[in-house]
Coordinates of C-alpha atoms and ligand atoms in Angstrom, one line a residue:
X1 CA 0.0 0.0 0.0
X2 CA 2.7 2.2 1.1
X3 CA 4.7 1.3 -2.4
X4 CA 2.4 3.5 -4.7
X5 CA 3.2 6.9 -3.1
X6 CA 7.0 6.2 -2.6
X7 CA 7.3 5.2 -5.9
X8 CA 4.9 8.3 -7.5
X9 CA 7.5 10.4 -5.3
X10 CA 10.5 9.2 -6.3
X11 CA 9.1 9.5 -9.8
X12 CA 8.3 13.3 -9.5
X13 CA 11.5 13.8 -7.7
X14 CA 13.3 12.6 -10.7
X15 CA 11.4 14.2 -13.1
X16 CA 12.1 17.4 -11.0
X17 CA 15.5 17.7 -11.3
X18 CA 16.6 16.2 -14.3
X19 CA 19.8 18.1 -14.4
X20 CA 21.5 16.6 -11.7
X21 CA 22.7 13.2 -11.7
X22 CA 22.7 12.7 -8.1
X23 CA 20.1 14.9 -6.8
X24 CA 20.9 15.9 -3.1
X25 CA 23.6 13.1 -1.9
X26 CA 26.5 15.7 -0.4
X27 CA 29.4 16.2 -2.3
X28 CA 33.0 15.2 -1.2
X29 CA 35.1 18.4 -1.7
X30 CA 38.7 19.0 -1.4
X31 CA 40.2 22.4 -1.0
X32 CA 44.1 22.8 -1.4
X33 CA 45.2 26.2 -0.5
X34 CA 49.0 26.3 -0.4
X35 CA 50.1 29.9 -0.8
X36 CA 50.5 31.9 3.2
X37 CA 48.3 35.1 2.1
X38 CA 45.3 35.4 4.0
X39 CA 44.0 38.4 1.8
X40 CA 43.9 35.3 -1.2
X41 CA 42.4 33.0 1.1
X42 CA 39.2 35.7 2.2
X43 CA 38.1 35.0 -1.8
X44 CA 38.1 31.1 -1.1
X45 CA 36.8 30.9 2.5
X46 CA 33.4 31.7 1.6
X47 CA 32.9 29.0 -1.2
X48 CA 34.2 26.4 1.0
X49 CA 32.1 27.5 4.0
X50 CA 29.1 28.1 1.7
X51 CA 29.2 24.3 0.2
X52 CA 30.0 23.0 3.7
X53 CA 26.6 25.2 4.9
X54 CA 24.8 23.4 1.8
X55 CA 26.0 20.1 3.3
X56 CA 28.2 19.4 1.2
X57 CA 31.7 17.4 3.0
X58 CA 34.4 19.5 2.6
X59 CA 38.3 19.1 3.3
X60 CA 40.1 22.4 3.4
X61 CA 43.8 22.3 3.3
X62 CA 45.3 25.5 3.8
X63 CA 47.3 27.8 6.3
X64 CA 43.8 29.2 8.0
X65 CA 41.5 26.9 9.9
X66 CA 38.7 28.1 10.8
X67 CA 38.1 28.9 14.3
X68 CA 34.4 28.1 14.6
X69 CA 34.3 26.0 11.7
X70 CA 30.3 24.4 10.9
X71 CA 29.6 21.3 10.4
X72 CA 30.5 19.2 7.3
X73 CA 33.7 22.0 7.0
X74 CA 36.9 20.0 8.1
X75 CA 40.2 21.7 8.2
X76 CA 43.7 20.3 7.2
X77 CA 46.2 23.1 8.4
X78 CA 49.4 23.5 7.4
X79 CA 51.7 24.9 9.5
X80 CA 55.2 26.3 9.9
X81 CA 55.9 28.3 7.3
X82 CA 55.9 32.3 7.6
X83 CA 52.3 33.7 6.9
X84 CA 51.9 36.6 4.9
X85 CA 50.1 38.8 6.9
X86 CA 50.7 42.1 8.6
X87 CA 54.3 41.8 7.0
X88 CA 54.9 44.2 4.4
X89 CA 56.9 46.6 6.0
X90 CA 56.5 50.1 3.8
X91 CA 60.3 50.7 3.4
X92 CA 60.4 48.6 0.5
X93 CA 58.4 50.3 -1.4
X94 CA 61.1 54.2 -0.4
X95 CA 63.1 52.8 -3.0
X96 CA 61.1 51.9 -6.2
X97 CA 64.0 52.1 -8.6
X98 CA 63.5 48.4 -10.3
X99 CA 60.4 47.5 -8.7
X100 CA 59.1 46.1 -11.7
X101 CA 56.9 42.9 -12.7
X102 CA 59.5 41.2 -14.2
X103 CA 61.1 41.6 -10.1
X104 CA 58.0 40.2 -9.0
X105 CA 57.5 37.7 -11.4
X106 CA 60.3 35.9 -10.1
X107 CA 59.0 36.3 -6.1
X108 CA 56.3 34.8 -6.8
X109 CA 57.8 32.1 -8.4
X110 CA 59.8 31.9 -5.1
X111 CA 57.1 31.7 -3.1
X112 CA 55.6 29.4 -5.7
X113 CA 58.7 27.1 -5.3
X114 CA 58.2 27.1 -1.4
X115 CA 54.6 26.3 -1.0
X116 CA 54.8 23.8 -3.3
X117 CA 57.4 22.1 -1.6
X118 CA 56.7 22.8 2.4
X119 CA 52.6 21.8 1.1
X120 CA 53.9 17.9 -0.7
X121 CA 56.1 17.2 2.6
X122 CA 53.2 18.3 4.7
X123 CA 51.3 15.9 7.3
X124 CA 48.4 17.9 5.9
X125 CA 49.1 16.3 2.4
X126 CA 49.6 12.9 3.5
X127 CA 46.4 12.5 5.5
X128 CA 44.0 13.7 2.2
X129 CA 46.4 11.3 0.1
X130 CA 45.5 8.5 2.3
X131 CA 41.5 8.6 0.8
X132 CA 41.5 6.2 -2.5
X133 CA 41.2 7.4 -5.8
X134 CA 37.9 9.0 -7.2
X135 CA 37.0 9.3 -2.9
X136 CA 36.5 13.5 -3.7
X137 CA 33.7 14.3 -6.1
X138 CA 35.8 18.0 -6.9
X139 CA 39.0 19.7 -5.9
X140 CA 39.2 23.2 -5.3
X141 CA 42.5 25.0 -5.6
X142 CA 44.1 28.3 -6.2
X143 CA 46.1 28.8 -9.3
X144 CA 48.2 31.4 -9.0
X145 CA 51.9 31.3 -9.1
X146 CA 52.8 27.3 -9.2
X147 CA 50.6 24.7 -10.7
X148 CA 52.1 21.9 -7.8
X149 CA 48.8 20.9 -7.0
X150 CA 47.2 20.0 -10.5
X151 CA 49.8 17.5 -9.4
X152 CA 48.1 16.2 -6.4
X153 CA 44.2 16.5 -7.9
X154 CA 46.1 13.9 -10.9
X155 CA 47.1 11.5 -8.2
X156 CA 43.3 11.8 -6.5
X157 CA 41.7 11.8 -10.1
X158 CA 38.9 14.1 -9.5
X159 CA 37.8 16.8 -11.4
X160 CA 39.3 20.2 -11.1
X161 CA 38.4 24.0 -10.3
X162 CA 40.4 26.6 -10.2
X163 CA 40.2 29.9 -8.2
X164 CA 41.8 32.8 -8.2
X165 CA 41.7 36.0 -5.7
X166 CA 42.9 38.6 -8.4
X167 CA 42.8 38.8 -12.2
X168 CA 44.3 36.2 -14.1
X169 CA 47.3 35.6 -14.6
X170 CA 49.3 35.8 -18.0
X171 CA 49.3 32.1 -18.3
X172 CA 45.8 31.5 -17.0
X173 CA 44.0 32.2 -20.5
X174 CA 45.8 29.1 -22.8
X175 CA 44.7 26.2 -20.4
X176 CA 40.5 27.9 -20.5
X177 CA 40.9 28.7 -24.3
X178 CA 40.4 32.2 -23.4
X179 CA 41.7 35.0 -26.2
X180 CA 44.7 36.9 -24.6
X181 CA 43.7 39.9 -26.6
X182 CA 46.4 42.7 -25.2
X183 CA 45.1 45.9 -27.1
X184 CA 42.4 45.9 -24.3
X185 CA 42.9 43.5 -21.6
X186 CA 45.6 45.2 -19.0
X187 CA 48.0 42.5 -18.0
X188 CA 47.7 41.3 -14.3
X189 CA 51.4 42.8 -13.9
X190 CA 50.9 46.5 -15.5
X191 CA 49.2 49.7 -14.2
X192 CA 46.8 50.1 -16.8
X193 CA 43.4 49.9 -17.7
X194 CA 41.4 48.9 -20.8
X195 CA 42.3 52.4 -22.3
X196 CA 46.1 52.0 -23.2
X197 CA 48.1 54.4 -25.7
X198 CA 50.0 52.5 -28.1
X199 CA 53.2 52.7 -25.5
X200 CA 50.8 51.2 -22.9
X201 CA 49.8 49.1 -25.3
X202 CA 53.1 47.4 -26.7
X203 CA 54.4 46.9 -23.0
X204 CA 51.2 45.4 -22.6
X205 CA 51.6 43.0 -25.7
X206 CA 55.4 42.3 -24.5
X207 CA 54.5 41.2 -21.0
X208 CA 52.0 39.3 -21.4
X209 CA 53.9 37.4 -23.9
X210 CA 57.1 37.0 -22.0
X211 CA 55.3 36.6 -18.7
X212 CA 53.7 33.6 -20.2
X213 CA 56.4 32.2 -21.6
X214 CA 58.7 32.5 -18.6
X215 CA 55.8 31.0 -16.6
X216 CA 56.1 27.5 -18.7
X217 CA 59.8 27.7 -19.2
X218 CA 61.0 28.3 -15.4
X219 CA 58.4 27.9 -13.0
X220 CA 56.5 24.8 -14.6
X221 CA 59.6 22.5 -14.7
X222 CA 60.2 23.9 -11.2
X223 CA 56.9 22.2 -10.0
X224 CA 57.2 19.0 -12.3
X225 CA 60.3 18.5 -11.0
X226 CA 59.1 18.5 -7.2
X227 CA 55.6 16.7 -8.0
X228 CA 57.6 13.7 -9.8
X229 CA 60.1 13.6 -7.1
X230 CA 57.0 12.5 -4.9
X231 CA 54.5 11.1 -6.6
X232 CA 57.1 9.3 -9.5
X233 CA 58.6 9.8 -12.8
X234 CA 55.7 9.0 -15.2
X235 CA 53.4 11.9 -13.7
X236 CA 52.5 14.6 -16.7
X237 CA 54.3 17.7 -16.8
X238 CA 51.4 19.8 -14.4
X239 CA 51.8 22.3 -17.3
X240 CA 49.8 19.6 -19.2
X241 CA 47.9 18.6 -15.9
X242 CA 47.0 22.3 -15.9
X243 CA 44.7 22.4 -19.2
X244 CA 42.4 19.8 -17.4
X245 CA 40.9 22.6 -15.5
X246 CA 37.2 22.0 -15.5
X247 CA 35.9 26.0 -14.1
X248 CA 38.2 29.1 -13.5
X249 CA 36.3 31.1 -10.7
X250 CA 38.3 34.4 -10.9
X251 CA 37.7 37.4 -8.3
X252 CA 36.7 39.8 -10.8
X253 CA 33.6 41.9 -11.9
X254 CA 32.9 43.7 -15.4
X255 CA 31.3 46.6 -13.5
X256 CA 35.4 47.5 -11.6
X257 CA 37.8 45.8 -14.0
X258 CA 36.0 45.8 -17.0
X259 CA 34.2 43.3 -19.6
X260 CA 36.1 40.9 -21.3
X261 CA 35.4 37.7 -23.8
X262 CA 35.3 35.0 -21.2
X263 CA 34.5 31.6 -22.1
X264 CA 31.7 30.1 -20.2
X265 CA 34.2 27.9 -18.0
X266 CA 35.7 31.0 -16.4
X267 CA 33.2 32.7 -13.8
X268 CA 33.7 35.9 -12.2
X269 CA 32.6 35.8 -8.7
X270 CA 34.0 39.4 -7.6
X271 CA 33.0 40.4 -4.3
X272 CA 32.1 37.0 -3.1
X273 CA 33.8 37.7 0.1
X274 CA 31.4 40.8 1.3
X275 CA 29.1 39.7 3.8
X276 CA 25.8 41.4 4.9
X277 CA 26.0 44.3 7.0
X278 CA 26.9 43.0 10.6
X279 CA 26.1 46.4 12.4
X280 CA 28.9 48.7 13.8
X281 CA 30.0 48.5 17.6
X282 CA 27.8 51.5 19.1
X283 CA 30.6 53.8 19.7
X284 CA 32.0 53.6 16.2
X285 CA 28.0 54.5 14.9
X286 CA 28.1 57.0 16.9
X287 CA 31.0 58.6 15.3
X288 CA 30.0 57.8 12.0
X289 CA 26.4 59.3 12.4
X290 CA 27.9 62.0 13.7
X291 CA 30.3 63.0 11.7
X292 CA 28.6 66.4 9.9
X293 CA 30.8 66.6 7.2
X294 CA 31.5 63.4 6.2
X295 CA 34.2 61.1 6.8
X296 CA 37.7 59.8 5.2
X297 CA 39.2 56.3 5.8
X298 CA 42.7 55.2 5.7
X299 CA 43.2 51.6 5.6
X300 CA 45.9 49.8 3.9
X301 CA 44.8 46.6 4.5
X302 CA 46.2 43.5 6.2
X303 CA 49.8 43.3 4.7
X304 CA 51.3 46.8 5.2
X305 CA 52.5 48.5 8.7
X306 CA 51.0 52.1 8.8
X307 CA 53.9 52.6 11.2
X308 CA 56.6 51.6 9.3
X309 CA 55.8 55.0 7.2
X310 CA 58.3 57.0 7.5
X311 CA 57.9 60.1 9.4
X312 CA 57.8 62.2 6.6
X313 CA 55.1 60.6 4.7
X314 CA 53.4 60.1 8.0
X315 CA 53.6 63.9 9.1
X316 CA 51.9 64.4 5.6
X317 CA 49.3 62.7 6.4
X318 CA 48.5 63.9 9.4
X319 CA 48.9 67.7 8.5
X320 CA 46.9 67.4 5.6
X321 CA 43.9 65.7 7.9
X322 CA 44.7 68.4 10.1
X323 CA 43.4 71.0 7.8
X324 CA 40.0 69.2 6.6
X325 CA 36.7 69.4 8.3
X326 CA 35.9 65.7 7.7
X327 CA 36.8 63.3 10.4
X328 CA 39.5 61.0 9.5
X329 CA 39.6 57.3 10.6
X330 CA 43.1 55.8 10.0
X331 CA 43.9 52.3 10.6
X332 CA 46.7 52.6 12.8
X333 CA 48.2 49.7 14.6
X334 CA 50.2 51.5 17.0
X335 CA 48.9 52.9 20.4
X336 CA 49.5 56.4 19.8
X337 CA 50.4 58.8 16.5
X338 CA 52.3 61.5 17.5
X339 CA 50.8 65.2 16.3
X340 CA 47.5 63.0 16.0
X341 CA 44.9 66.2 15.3
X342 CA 41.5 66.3 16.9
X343 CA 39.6 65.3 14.1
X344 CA 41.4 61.9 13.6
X345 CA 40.3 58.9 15.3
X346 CA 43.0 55.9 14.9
X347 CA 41.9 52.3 15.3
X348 CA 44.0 49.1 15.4
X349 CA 41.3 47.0 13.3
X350 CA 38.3 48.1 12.2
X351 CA 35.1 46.4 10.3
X352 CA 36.0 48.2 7.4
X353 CA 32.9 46.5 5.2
X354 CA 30.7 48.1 7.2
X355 CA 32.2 51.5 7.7
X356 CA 33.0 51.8 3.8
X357 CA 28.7 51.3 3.5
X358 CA 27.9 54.0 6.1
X359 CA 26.4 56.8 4.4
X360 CA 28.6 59.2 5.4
X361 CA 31.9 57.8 4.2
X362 CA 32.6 60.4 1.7
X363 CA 36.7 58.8 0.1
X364 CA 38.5 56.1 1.0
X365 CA 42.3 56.4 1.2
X366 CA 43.1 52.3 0.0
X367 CA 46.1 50.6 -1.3
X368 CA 43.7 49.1 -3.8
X369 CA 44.0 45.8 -2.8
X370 CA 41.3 43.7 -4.5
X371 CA 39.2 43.1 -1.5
X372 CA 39.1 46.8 -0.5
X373 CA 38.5 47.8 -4.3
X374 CA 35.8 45.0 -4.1
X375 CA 34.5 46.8 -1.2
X376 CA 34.4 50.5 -2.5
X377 CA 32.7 49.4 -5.7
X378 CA 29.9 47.6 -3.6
X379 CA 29.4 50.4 -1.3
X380 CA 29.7 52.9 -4.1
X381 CA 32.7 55.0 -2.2
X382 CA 35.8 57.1 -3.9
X383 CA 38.9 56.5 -3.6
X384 CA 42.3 57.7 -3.1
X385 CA 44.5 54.9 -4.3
X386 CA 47.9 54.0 -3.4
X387 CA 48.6 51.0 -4.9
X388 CA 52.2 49.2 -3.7
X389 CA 52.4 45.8 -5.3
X390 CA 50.9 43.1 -6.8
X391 CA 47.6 43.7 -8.7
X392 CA 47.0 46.7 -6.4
X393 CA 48.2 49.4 -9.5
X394 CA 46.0 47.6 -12.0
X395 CA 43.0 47.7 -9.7
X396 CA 44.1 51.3 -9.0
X397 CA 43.9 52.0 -13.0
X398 CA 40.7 50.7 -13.2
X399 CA 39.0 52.6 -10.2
X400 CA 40.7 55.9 -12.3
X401 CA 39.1 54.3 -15.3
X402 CA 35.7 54.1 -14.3
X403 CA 36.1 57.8 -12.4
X404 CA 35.5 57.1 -9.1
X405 CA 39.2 57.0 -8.0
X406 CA 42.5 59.5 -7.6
X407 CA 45.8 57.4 -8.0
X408 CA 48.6 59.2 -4.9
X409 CA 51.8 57.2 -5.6
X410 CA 53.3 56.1 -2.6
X411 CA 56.8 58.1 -3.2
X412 CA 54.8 61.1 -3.6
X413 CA 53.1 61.1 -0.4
X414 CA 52.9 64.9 1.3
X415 CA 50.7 66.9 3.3
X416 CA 50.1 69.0 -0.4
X417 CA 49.1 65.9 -3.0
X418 CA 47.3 63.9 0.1
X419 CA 45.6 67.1 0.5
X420 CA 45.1 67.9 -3.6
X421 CA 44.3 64.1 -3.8
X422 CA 41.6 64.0 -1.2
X423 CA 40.4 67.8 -2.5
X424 CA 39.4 66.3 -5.9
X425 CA 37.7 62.9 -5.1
X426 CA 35.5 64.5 -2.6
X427 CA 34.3 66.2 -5.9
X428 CA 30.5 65.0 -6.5
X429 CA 31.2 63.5 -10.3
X430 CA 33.5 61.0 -8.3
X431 CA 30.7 60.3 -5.8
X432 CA 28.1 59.8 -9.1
X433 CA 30.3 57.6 -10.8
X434 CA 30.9 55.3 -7.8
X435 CA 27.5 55.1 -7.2
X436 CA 26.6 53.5 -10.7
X437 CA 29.6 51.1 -10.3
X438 CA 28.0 50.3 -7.2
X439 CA 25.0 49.2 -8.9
X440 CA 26.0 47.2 -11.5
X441 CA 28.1 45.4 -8.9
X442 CA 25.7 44.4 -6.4
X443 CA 23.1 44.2 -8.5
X444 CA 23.5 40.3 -10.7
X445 CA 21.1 37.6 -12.1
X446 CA 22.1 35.5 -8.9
X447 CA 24.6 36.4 -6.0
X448 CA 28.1 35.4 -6.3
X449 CA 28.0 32.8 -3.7
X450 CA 24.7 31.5 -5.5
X451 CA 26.6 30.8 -8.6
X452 CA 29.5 29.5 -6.9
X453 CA 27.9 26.5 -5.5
X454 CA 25.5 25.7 -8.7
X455 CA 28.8 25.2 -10.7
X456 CA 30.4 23.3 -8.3
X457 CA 27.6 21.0 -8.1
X458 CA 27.7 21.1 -11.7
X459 CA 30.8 19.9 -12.3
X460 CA 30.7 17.3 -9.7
X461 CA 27.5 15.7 -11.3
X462 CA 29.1 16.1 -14.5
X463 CA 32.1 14.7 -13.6
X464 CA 34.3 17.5 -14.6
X465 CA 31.8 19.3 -16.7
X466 CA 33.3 18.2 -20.5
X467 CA 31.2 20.0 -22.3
X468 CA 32.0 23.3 -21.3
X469 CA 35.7 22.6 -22.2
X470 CA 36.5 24.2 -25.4
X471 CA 38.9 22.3 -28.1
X472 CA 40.6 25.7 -28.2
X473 CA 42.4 24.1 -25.1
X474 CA 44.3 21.9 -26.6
X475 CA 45.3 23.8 -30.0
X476 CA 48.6 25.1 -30.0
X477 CA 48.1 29.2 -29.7
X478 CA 49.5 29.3 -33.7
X479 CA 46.2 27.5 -34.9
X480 CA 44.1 29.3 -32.2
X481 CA 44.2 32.8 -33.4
X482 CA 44.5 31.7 -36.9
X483 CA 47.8 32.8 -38.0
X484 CA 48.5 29.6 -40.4
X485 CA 45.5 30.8 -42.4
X486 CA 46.9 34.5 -42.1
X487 CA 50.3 32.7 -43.7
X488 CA 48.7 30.4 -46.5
X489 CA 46.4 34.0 -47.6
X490 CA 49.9 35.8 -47.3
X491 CA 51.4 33.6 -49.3
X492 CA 48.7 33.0 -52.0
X493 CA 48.3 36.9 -52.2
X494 CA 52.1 37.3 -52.4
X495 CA 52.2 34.1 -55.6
X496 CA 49.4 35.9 -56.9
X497 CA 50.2 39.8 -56.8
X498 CA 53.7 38.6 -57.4
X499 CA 53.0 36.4 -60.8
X500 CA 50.9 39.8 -62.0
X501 CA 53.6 41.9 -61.1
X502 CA 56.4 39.5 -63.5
X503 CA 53.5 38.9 -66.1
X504 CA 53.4 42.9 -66.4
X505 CA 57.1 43.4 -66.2
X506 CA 57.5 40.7 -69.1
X507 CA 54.8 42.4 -71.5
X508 CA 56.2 45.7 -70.4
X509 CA 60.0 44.6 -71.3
X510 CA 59.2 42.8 -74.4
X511 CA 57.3 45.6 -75.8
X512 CA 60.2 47.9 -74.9
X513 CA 62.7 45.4 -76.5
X514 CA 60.7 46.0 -79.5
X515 CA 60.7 49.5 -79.2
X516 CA 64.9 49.5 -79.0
X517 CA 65.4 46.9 -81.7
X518 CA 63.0 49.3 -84.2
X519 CA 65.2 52.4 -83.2
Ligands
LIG1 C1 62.3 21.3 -0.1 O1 62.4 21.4 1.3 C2 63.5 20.6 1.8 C3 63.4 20.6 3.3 O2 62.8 21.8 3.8 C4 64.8 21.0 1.3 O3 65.8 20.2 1.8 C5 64.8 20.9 -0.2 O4 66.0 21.4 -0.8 C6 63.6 21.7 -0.8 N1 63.5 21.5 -2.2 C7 63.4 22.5 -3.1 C8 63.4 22.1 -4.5 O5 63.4 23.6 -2.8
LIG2 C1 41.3 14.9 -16.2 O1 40.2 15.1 -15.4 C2 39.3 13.9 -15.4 C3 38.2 14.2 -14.5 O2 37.6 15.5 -14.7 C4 40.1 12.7 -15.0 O3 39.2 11.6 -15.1 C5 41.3 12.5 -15.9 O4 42.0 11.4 -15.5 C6 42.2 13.7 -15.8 N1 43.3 13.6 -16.6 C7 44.5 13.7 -16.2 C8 45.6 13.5 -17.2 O5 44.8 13.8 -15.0
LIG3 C1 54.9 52.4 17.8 O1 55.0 51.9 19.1 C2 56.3 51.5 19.5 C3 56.2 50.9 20.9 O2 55.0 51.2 21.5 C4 57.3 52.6 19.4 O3 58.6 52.2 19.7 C5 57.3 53.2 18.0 O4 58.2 54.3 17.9 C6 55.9 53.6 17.6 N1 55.9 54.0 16.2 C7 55.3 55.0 15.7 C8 55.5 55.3 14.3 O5 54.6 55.7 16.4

């Protein structure tokens, strides 16, 4: 009797949700999270949470466990090796002299080289490489500057997703068979934005180019070399490993760093990380609702010392506050700042998410970190930016681009351009234009988060999601943007004009022969 009804459910169950091959059982996920920066990790905490809260089983191996972690969420820390936070001490940016990308190529590939190493000889690693092959439904990692654990996800054998907490990198695009088109897209390593003169644009051309190229010809051996010294000698090169990438989830919006052709296995989940409002501490409201003529905020995020400034730039800053009405809130990790003026409150940490959305925030002084960009485009706030390393002067270029932000080099810092910085973005068109970046940002056909955990699912139930892998992947780049046909129409133009040209020669020189042998 009972029969009928289950069988009439399971029936409209399955007719439900045809998509899914496994409607509802929880998902197995691995997380492997080997670089120390905990301003990369905020972009990939959320996902994992998220699928744990969905009930999904998730692994997380990484230098951050979580300290309340929910249910289903299991962490895997590594431990030992230096973390990147609160470490960037602002003297190495006094001397800028050849603080290029090509400098920091080859840092990251350092760091690259470490994590890979410390994560394969970690106890961490070992315990996930006990579970048998096929055991994780999906493996979540970063891809940033090594691909070491494409190395790890081929010994497991389950399908792989990539994140990453900034742009892409040069030698993300190949292994999605996304167009590197460098007319328009700004190289991770450059500070520029979609709009590039033709200088901008040729030193745009050449490093992506060479960035890519060093990327497969130094760092990927580095990483094959360490992944076959572990897991054995007939392992792929993780350069080949690499273009088995199922998704690309890349911290990214159109509305900030503008559109680009994207294929539709790379995702931009940009601003993924903001949470809803948590309300301020009551004295901090207080200040901020207060605060008659708006207010500035200086934060230069987790990895830079304010008080390594030196006292120069530092006696800038606080003369120029000095002489403004608006009440300044620098984040300011030591106890006291001498010649601290009344209208500048200092603060050790601060919920800056919810500051940047108070009403009265009129600029934000930033370092343009992503997260912080992230969060001025969501709460619609100018900026002043100071962007130091990394992606931070591309993110800078684009908050210029898209007029809601001032760029205030670092070496330039006074109490006259913090004051003529500040003076301009507090200007109403900056105020305008933030506000429709604002919009386009929050506003999406479903929430970051949302779309995170439907592709996920997706290409767990897929197993791997072929379908959305495009043949482009596997084409050398020659074939891919076309140039043998460019050379086989060269050529047939060149026979062709070239055949005219002698045919026309020979009538003209024989008819000219004549001409001399009648004379
Ligand atoms: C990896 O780390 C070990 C021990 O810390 C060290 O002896 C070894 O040289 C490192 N290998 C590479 C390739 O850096
Ligand atoms: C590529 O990924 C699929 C799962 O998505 C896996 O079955 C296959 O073995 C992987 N290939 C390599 C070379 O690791
Ligand atoms: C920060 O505080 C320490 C000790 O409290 C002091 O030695 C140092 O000079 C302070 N730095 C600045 C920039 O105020």
């Amino acid at each position: 009797m009972l029969l009928v009804p289950t069988i009439v459910c399971v029936l409209v169950l399955g007719l439900a949700s045809p998509v899914e091959i496994e409607a509802g059982s929880p998902l197995k996920v691995l997380g492997l999270f080997p670089h120390p920066g905990v301003s990369h990790f905020h972009f990939f905490y959320p996902i994992m949470r998220g699928l744990a809260e969905a009930g999904h089983d998730v692994s997380v191996v990484s230098h951050f466990p979580d300290k309340n972690p929910v249910a289903h969420y299991k962490d895997f820390p590594l431990s030992g090796i230096e973390k990147l936070t609160n470490t960037v001490d602002l003297k190495m940016f006094e001397k800028r002299t050849f603080y290029n990308h090509f400098v920091e190529f080859f840092l990251l590939h350092d760091w690259g080289k470490e994590a890979c190493n410390f994560t394969l000889r970690s106890d961490a690693l070992q315990q996930i490489l006990k579970r048998k092959q096929g055991y994780f439904d999906v493996i979540i990692m970063e891809q940033f500057n090594t691909d070491c654990m494409m190395g790890v996800a081929h010994q497991l054998q389950a399908p792989v997703i990539a994140l990453s907490s900034c742009v892409m990198m040069p030698w993300h695009y190949e292994r999605m068979g996304a167009p590197i088109i460098p007319s328009y897209i700004p190289a991770l390593f450059m500070a520029q934005s979609q709009d590039m003169d033709f200088g901008g644009r040729l030193a745009n051309w050449f490093s992506f180019h060479a960035l890519n190229w060093m990327y497969k010809l130094i760092s990927t051996p580095v990483a094959d070399a360490m992944v076959q010294y572990k897991f054995g000698h007939d392992v792929p090169s993780v350069g080949e490993l690499a273009k088995n990438t199922s998704l690309f989830f890349v911290n990214q919006h159109f509305s900030l760093s503008g559109p680009k052709p994207l294929p539709p296995n790379v995702i931009e989940l940009g601003g993924i990380h903001i949470q809803k409002a948590k309300g301020l501490p009551a004295d901090l409201q207080r200040l901020l609702d207060n605060a008659e003529h708006g207010v500035i905020l200086i934060s230069w995020g987790s990895m830079i010392r304010a008080n390594s400034l030196t006292t120069a730039k530092r006696d800038g800053i606080v003369r120029a506050a000095a002489r403004l009405k608006q009440l300044v809130i620098w984040k300011w990790e030591n106890d006291t700042l001498p010649n601290k003026p009344d209208n500048m409150h200092i603060m050790k940490w601060l919920p800056q998410r919810d500051i940047l959305c108070h009403p009265n925030v009129k600029v934000f002084m930033t370092h343009a970190g992503l997260m912080g960009s992230s969060e001025a485009a969501y709460c619609g706030v100018p900026v002043v930016a100071t962007p130091m390393y990394g992606d931070q002067f591309l993110n800078a270029a684009a908050l210029v681009q898209r007029g809601m932000g001032t760029l205030l080099n670092f070496e330039d810092i006074s109490e006259n351009t913090v004051m003529r910085a500040l003076k301009k973005t507090l200007d109403k068109s900056f105020a305008d234009a933030a506000r429709t970046v604002s919009y386009s940002f929050k506003h999406r056909p479903q929430q970051a988060l949302q779309s995170a955990l439907w592709w996920v699912e997706h290409v767990a139930n897929t197993g791997g999601a072929p379908l959305l892998k495009p043949s482009a992947v596997e084409m050398s780049r020659f074939v891919y943007y076309s140039l043998d046909c460019y050379v086989v129409v060269g050529l047939l133009l060149t026979i062709i004009i070239g055949s005219w040209i002698s045919l026309i020669q020979r009538i003209c020189g024989s008819s000219s022969s004549k001409k001399t042998k009648k004379d």
